[in-house]
PDB file of C-alpha atoms in Angstrom:
ATOM      1  CA  UNK Y   1      85.999 162.577 181.259  1.00 42.00           C
ATOM      2  CA  UNK Y   2      89.571 162.602 182.598  1.00 45.00           C
ATOM      3  CA  UNK Y   3      91.955 164.108 180.090  1.00 45.00           C
ATOM      4  CA  UNK Y   4      89.026 165.076 177.834  1.00 44.00           C
ATOM      5  CA  UNK Y   5      88.906 161.648 176.162  1.00 47.00           C
ATOM      6  CA  UNK Y   6      85.636 159.904 175.469  1.00 50.00           C
ATOM      7  CA  UNK Y   7      84.881 156.229 175.704  1.00 52.00           C
ATOM      8  CA  UNK Y   8      85.895 154.437 172.503  1.00 60.00           C
ATOM      9  CA  UNK Y   9      83.337 152.202 170.849  1.00 74.00           C
ATOM     10  CA  UNK Y  10      84.703 148.682 170.562  1.00 81.00           C
ATOM     11  CA  UNK Y  11      83.536 146.421 167.746  1.00 83.00           C
ATOM     12  CA  UNK Y  12      84.969 143.543 165.762  1.00 86.00           C
ATOM     13  CA  UNK Y  13      85.728 143.470 162.054  1.00 85.00           C
ATOM     14  CA  UNK Y  14      82.948 140.922 161.624  1.00 88.00           C
ATOM     15  CA  UNK Y  15      80.440 143.341 163.150  1.00 90.00           C
ATOM     16  CA  UNK Y  16      81.668 146.191 160.968  1.00 90.00           C
ATOM     17  CA  UNK Y  17      81.460 144.127 157.776  1.00 89.00           C
ATOM     18  CA  UNK Y  18      77.941 143.027 158.777  1.00 91.00           C
ATOM     19  CA  UNK Y  19      76.889 146.671 159.221  1.00 92.00           C
ATOM     20  CA  UNK Y  20      78.198 147.626 155.782  1.00 91.00           C
ATOM     21  CA  UNK Y  21      76.446 144.630 154.224  1.00 91.00           C
ATOM     22  CA  UNK Y  22      73.231 145.547 156.067  1.00 93.00           C
ATOM     23  CA  UNK Y  23      73.277 148.966 154.405  1.00 93.00           C
ATOM     24  CA  UNK Y  24      73.160 147.230 151.019  1.00 92.00           C
ATOM     25  CA  UNK Y  25      69.896 145.430 151.822  1.00 93.00           C
ATOM     26  CA  UNK Y  26      67.975 148.103 153.754  1.00 93.00           C
ATOM     27  CA  UNK Y  27      65.888 150.821 152.053  1.00 93.00           C
ATOM     28  CA  UNK Y  28      67.859 154.040 151.666  1.00 95.00           C
ATOM     29  CA  UNK Y  29      65.152 156.300 150.261  1.00 96.00           C
ATOM     30  CA  UNK Y  30      61.369 156.674 150.365  1.00 95.00           C
ATOM     31  CA  UNK Y  31      59.920 158.793 147.579  1.00 94.00           C
ATOM     32  CA  UNK Y  32      56.645 160.045 146.134  1.00 93.00           C
ATOM     33  CA  UNK Y  33      56.345 160.767 142.404  1.00 89.00           C
ATOM     34  CA  UNK Y  34      54.695 164.044 141.381  1.00 83.00           C
ATOM     35  CA  UNK Y  35      51.213 164.698 142.758  1.00 78.00           C
ATOM     36  CA  UNK Y  36      50.580 161.188 143.963  1.00 77.00           C
ATOM     37  CA  UNK Y  37      51.300 159.459 140.666  1.00 86.00           C
ATOM     38  CA  UNK Y  38      53.284 156.804 142.477  1.00 90.00           C
ATOM     39  CA  UNK Y  39      55.567 155.989 145.366  1.00 93.00           C
ATOM     40  CA  UNK Y  40      58.449 153.688 146.033  1.00 94.00           C
ATOM     41  CA  UNK Y  41      61.238 152.362 148.196  1.00 95.00           C
ATOM     42  CA  UNK Y  42      64.745 152.762 146.857  1.00 95.00           C
ATOM     43  CA  UNK Y  43      67.363 150.249 147.980  1.00 96.00           C
ATOM     44  CA  UNK Y  44      71.053 150.464 147.081  1.00 95.00           C
ATOM     45  CA  UNK Y  45      70.625 147.644 144.539  1.00 94.00           C
ATOM     46  CA  UNK Y  46      67.034 148.088 143.324  1.00 94.00           C
ATOM     47  CA  UNK Y  47      63.787 150.091 143.478  1.00 94.00           C
ATOM     48  CA  UNK Y  48      60.330 148.893 144.473  1.00 95.00           C
ATOM     49  CA  UNK Y  49      57.827 151.224 142.820  1.00 93.00           C
ATOM     50  CA  UNK Y  50      54.039 151.432 142.692  1.00 92.00           C
ATOM     51  CA  UNK Y  51      52.321 153.684 140.142  1.00 89.00           C
ATOM     52  CA  UNK Y  52      48.952 153.843 138.392  1.00 86.00           C
ATOM     53  CA  UNK Y  53      50.528 151.559 135.768  1.00 85.00           C
ATOM     54  CA  UNK Y  54      51.242 148.831 138.295  1.00 88.00           C
ATOM     55  CA  UNK Y  55      53.992 147.566 140.561  1.00 92.00           C
ATOM     56  CA  UNK Y  56      57.581 147.373 139.354  1.00 91.00           C
ATOM     57  CA  UNK Y  57      60.854 146.019 140.708  1.00 94.00           C
ATOM     58  CA  UNK Y  58      63.661 147.885 138.955  1.00 93.00           C
ATOM     59  CA  UNK Y  59      67.268 146.846 139.461  1.00 94.00           C
ATOM     60  CA  UNK Y  60      70.296 149.098 139.113  1.00 93.00           C
ATOM     61  CA  UNK Y  61      71.221 147.264 135.918  1.00 94.00           C
ATOM     62  CA  UNK Y  62      67.833 148.108 134.411  1.00 95.00           C
ATOM     63  CA  UNK Y  63      68.157 151.738 135.517  1.00 94.00           C
ATOM     64  CA  UNK Y  64      71.562 151.929 133.855  1.00 94.00           C
ATOM     65  CA  UNK Y  65      70.077 150.479 130.662  1.00 95.00           C
ATOM     66  CA  UNK Y  66      67.399 153.186 130.743  1.00 92.00           C
ATOM     67  CA  UNK Y  67      70.101 155.851 130.989  1.00 95.00           C
ATOM     68  CA  UNK Y  68      72.398 154.366 128.347  1.00 94.00           C
ATOM     69  CA  UNK Y  69      69.533 153.914 125.877  1.00 93.00           C
ATOM     70  CA  UNK Y  70      68.288 157.469 126.363  1.00 90.00           C
ATOM     71  CA  UNK Y  71      64.959 156.553 127.969  1.00 91.00           C
ATOM     72  CA  UNK Y  72      66.046 158.513 131.049  1.00 89.00           C
ATOM     73  CA  UNK Y  73      67.807 161.811 130.552  1.00 90.00           C
ATOM     74  CA  UNK Y  74      68.583 165.121 132.218  1.00 91.00           C
ATOM     75  CA  UNK Y  75      68.610 165.304 135.989  1.00 91.00           C
ATOM     76  CA  UNK Y  76      66.893 161.923 136.299  1.00 91.00           C
ATOM     77  CA  UNK Y  77      69.779 160.247 134.478  1.00 94.00           C
ATOM     78  CA  UNK Y  78      72.296 162.107 136.641  1.00 96.00           C
ATOM     79  CA  UNK Y  79      70.402 161.041 139.761  1.00 95.00           C
ATOM     80  CA  UNK Y  80      70.536 157.397 138.658  1.00 95.00           C
ATOM     81  CA  UNK Y  81      74.274 157.580 137.937  1.00 96.00           C
ATOM     82  CA  UNK Y  82      74.975 159.131 141.343  1.00 97.00           C
ATOM     83  CA  UNK Y  83      72.976 156.372 143.025  1.00 97.00           C
ATOM     84  CA  UNK Y  84      74.887 153.696 141.114  1.00 97.00           C
ATOM     85  CA  UNK Y  85      78.139 155.389 142.154  1.00 97.00           C
ATOM     86  CA  UNK Y  86      77.126 155.259 145.813  1.00 96.00           C
ATOM     87  CA  UNK Y  87      76.356 151.551 145.598  1.00 96.00           C
ATOM     88  CA  UNK Y  88      79.676 150.834 143.880  1.00 96.00           C
ATOM     89  CA  UNK Y  89      81.478 152.656 146.698  1.00 97.00           C
ATOM     90  CA  UNK Y  90      79.708 150.504 149.293  1.00 95.00           C
ATOM     91  CA  UNK Y  91      80.598 147.311 147.434  1.00 95.00           C
ATOM     92  CA  UNK Y  92      84.199 148.531 147.180  1.00 96.00           C
ATOM     93  CA  UNK Y  93      84.228 149.157 150.944  1.00 94.00           C
ATOM     94  CA  UNK Y  94      83.131 145.578 151.666  1.00 93.00           C
ATOM     95  CA  UNK Y  95      85.707 144.121 149.264  1.00 94.00           C
ATOM     96  CA  UNK Y  96      88.465 146.349 150.649  1.00 94.00           C
ATOM     97  CA  UNK Y  97      87.727 145.279 154.228  1.00 92.00           C
ATOM     98  CA  UNK Y  98      87.686 141.589 153.274  1.00 91.00           C
ATOM     99  CA  UNK Y  99      90.910 141.801 151.230  1.00 92.00           C
ATOM    100  CA  UNK Y 100      92.739 143.582 154.086  1.00 87.00           C
ATOM    101  CA  UNK Y 101      91.147 141.456 156.805  1.00 87.00           C
ATOM    102  CA  UNK Y 102      94.409 140.256 158.374  1.00 88.00           C
ATOM    103  CA  UNK Y 103      96.173 143.613 158.247  1.00 85.00           C
ATOM    104  CA  UNK Y 104      96.260 146.076 161.121  1.00 87.00           C
ATOM    105  CA  UNK Y 105      92.986 147.978 161.099  1.00 86.00           C
ATOM    106  CA  UNK Y 106      94.628 151.348 161.783  1.00 86.00           C
ATOM    107  CA  UNK Y 107      96.279 151.159 158.358  1.00 88.00           C
ATOM    108  CA  UNK Y 108      92.991 150.699 156.466  1.00 90.00           C
ATOM    109  CA  UNK Y 109      90.384 152.615 158.468  1.00 91.00           C
ATOM    110  CA  UNK Y 110      90.899 155.960 156.709  1.00 94.00           C
ATOM    111  CA  UNK Y 111      90.232 154.706 153.181  1.00 95.00           C
ATOM    112  CA  UNK Y 112      87.455 152.397 154.398  1.00 95.00           C
ATOM    113  CA  UNK Y 113      85.607 155.225 156.153  1.00 95.00           C
ATOM    114  CA  UNK Y 114      86.069 157.491 153.105  1.00 97.00           C
ATOM    115  CA  UNK Y 115      84.514 154.864 150.822  1.00 96.00           C
ATOM    116  CA  UNK Y 116      81.476 154.509 153.093  1.00 97.00           C
ATOM    117  CA  UNK Y 117      81.084 158.267 153.594  1.00 97.00           C
ATOM    118  CA  UNK Y 118      81.416 158.783 149.843  1.00 97.00           C
ATOM    119  CA  UNK Y 119      78.525 156.378 149.316  1.00 97.00           C
ATOM    120  CA  UNK Y 120      76.336 158.343 151.727  1.00 96.00           C
ATOM    121  CA  UNK Y 121      77.194 161.635 150.027  1.00 97.00           C
ATOM    122  CA  UNK Y 122      76.484 160.138 146.586  1.00 97.00           C
ATOM    123  CA  UNK Y 123      73.068 158.894 147.741  1.00 97.00           C
ATOM    124  CA  UNK Y 124      72.192 162.292 149.189  1.00 97.00           C
ATOM    125  CA  UNK Y 125      73.381 164.066 146.034  1.00 97.00           C
ATOM    126  CA  UNK Y 126      71.258 161.716 143.932  1.00 96.00           C
ATOM    127  CA  UNK Y 127      68.144 162.661 145.875  1.00 96.00           C
ATOM    128  CA  UNK Y 128      68.943 166.397 145.824  1.00 95.00           C
ATOM    129  CA  UNK Y 129      69.456 166.357 142.045  1.00 94.00           C
ATOM    130  CA  UNK Y 130      66.081 164.691 141.514  1.00 93.00           C
ATOM    131  CA  UNK Y 131      63.925 166.468 144.115  1.00 92.00           C
ATOM    132  CA  UNK Y 132      65.802 169.677 144.921  1.00 91.00           C
ATOM    133  CA  UNK Y 133      67.811 170.881 147.951  1.00 91.00           C
ATOM    134  CA  UNK Y 134      64.711 170.781 150.163  1.00 92.00           C
ATOM    135  CA  UNK Y 135      63.947 167.223 148.977  1.00 90.00           C
ATOM    136  CA  UNK Y 136      60.643 168.492 147.622  1.00 90.00           C
ATOM    137  CA  UNK Y 137      59.702 169.815 144.209  1.00 85.00           C
ATOM    138  CA  UNK Y 138      57.686 169.246 141.031  1.00 86.00           C
ATOM    139  CA  UNK Y 139      59.116 165.721 140.742  1.00 84.00           C
ATOM    140  CA  UNK Y 140      57.716 164.814 144.173  1.00 89.00           C
ATOM    141  CA  UNK Y 141      59.409 164.510 147.531  1.00 92.00           C
ATOM    142  CA  UNK Y 142      61.945 162.210 149.107  1.00 95.00           C
ATOM    143  CA  UNK Y 143      62.986 161.012 152.561  1.00 95.00           C
ATOM    144  CA  UNK Y 144      66.540 159.583 152.380  1.00 95.00           C
ATOM    145  CA  UNK Y 145      66.157 157.432 155.477  1.00 95.00           C
ATOM    146  CA  UNK Y 146      69.304 155.403 154.836  1.00 94.00           C
ATOM    147  CA  UNK Y 147      71.767 158.276 154.444  1.00 95.00           C
ATOM    148  CA  UNK Y 148      72.170 158.956 158.210  1.00 95.00           C
ATOM    149  CA  UNK Y 149      72.895 155.258 158.762  1.00 95.00           C
ATOM    150  CA  UNK Y 150      75.528 155.205 156.010  1.00 96.00           C
ATOM    151  CA  UNK Y 151      77.267 158.272 157.431  1.00 96.00           C
ATOM    152  CA  UNK Y 152      76.981 156.817 160.942  1.00 95.00           C
ATOM    153  CA  UNK Y 153      78.716 153.610 159.868  1.00 95.00           C
ATOM    154  CA  UNK Y 154      81.419 155.711 158.188  1.00 95.00           C
ATOM    155  CA  UNK Y 155      81.967 157.605 161.452  1.00 95.00           C
ATOM    156  CA  UNK Y 156      82.074 154.328 163.378  1.00 93.00           C
ATOM    157  CA  UNK Y 157      84.555 152.808 160.922  1.00 92.00           C
ATOM    158  CA  UNK Y 158      86.959 155.691 161.529  1.00 92.00           C
ATOM    159  CA  UNK Y 159      86.549 156.315 165.269  1.00 90.00           C
ATOM    160  CA  UNK Y 160      85.752 152.889 166.709  1.00 83.00           C
ATOM    161  CA  UNK Y 161      88.353 150.704 168.370  1.00 83.00           C
ATOM    162  CA  UNK Y 162      88.482 147.441 166.468  1.00 76.00           C
ATOM    163  CA  UNK Y 163      89.014 144.281 168.500  1.00 74.00           C
ATOM    164  CA  UNK Y 164      91.213 141.878 166.564  1.00 65.00           C
ATOM    165  CA  UNK Y 165      89.842 138.365 166.153  1.00 61.00           C
ATOM    166  CA  UNK Y 166      92.211 135.446 166.503  1.00 55.00           C
ATOM    167  CA  UNK Y 167      91.647 131.711 166.269  1.00 47.00           C
ATOM    168  CA  UNK Y 168      92.885 129.755 169.273  1.00 47.00           C
ATOM    169  CA  UNK Y 169      95.611 127.326 168.228  1.00 46.00           C
ATOM    170  CA  UNK Y 170      96.664 124.275 170.213  1.00 47.00           C
ATOM    171  CA  UNK Y 171     100.258 124.198 171.463  1.00 50.00           C
ATOM    172  CA  UNK Y 172     101.928 120.949 170.247  1.00 50.00           C
ATOM    173  CA  UNK Y 173     104.490 121.036 173.108  1.00 55.00           C
ATOM    174  CA  UNK Y 174     101.676 121.206 175.629  1.00 54.00           C
ATOM    175  CA  UNK Y 175      99.947 118.236 173.984  1.00 53.00           C
ATOM    176  CA  UNK Y 176     103.185 116.167 174.135  1.00 56.00           C
ATOM    177  CA  UNK Y 177     103.593 116.999 177.811  1.00 52.00           C
ATOM    178  CA  UNK Y 178     100.047 115.853 178.532  1.00 52.00           C
ATOM    179  CA  UNK Y 179     100.653 112.564 176.679  1.00 57.00           C
ATOM    180  CA  UNK Y 180     103.854 111.882 178.664  1.00 57.00           C
ATOM    181  CA  UNK Y 181     102.043 112.579 181.920  1.00 56.00           C
ATOM    182  CA  UNK Y 182      99.255 110.188 181.001  1.00 55.00           C
ATOM    183  CA  UNK Y 183     101.809 107.439 180.127  1.00 56.00           C
ATOM    184  CA  UNK Y 184     103.492 107.747 183.544  1.00 55.00           C
ATOM    185  CA  UNK Y 185     100.256 107.630 185.522  1.00 53.00           C
ATOM    186  CA  UNK Y 186      99.454 104.268 187.262  1.00 55.00           C
ATOM    187  CA  UNK Y 187      97.113 101.928 185.475  1.00 55.00           C
ATOM    188  CA  UNK Y 188      93.958 100.633 187.171  1.00 55.00           C
ATOM    189  CA  UNK Y 189      94.707  97.709 189.502  1.00 54.00           C
ATOM    190  CA  UNK Y 190      98.465  98.250 189.459  1.00 52.00           C
ATOM    191  CA  UNK Y 191     100.125  98.527 192.931  1.00 52.00           C
ATOM    192  CA  UNK Y 192     103.450 100.340 192.935  1.00 47.00           C
ATOM    193  CA  UNK Y 193     103.968 100.087 196.690  1.00 50.00           C
ATOM    194  CA  UNK Y 194     104.752  96.363 196.640  1.00 46.00           C
ATOM    195  CA  UNK Y 195     107.264  96.588 193.815  1.00 46.00           C
ATOM    196  CA  UNK Y 196     109.135  99.664 194.955  1.00 48.00           C
ATOM    197  CA  UNK Y 197     109.323  99.234 198.754  1.00 48.00           C
ATOM    198  CA  UNK Y 198     112.491  97.443 200.071  1.00 50.00           C
ATOM    199  CA  UNK Y 199     112.191  94.129 201.906  1.00 48.00           C
ATOM    200  CA  UNK Y 200     112.317  94.341 205.712  1.00 49.00           C
ATOM    201  CA  UNK Y 201     115.311  92.732 207.448  1.00 50.00           C
ATOM    202  CA  UNK Y 202     114.738  89.190 208.606  1.00 50.00           C
ATOM    203  CA  UNK Y 203     112.034  88.419 206.150  1.00 48.00           C
ATOM    204  CA  UNK Y 204     114.342  86.876 203.558  1.00 46.00           C
ATOM    205  CA  UNK Y 205     115.378  83.225 204.026  1.00 42.00           C
TER     206      UNK Y 205
END
């Protein structure tokens, strides 16, 4: 590339906010419990889990209740708290973008990208705490499929060129000019030639 500069990725704020929201509804982790005791999909806001005891849908609120009541402890409790922290960072990123919607994007992109990247790091740390640095151990194994997407959106939020979105407003002066022009235009059936042309000499008596 001339001058060593790459091609900037251009997106709108609406597209960026949609990407962040999409992260909140897509599965971020696939895991297997122990030696095939169960498996599940972990979303930012809930877990879908199948074990020999049945199928469960566990929300973040329920997970937090398990931790606060002492049902979950040790590294499992820490893993849950890290996951909750990642989700809170994503929600904060969405709210921050919406609240600063009409400000210049260059002034908010650094904090926005840090919030999103922090969420990705928190999710990865949650998985590492539970399953080990190799994502495999006595507790089972994990595939954090959503972490690369979260970090990718964070990179995009910082490096992309944001196209500002403006609503087209009508110019009142232009509308007045059009109305005046329409008032001066001849009406159907009206002949201006007879009323404006002078009488020829000799025709008046």
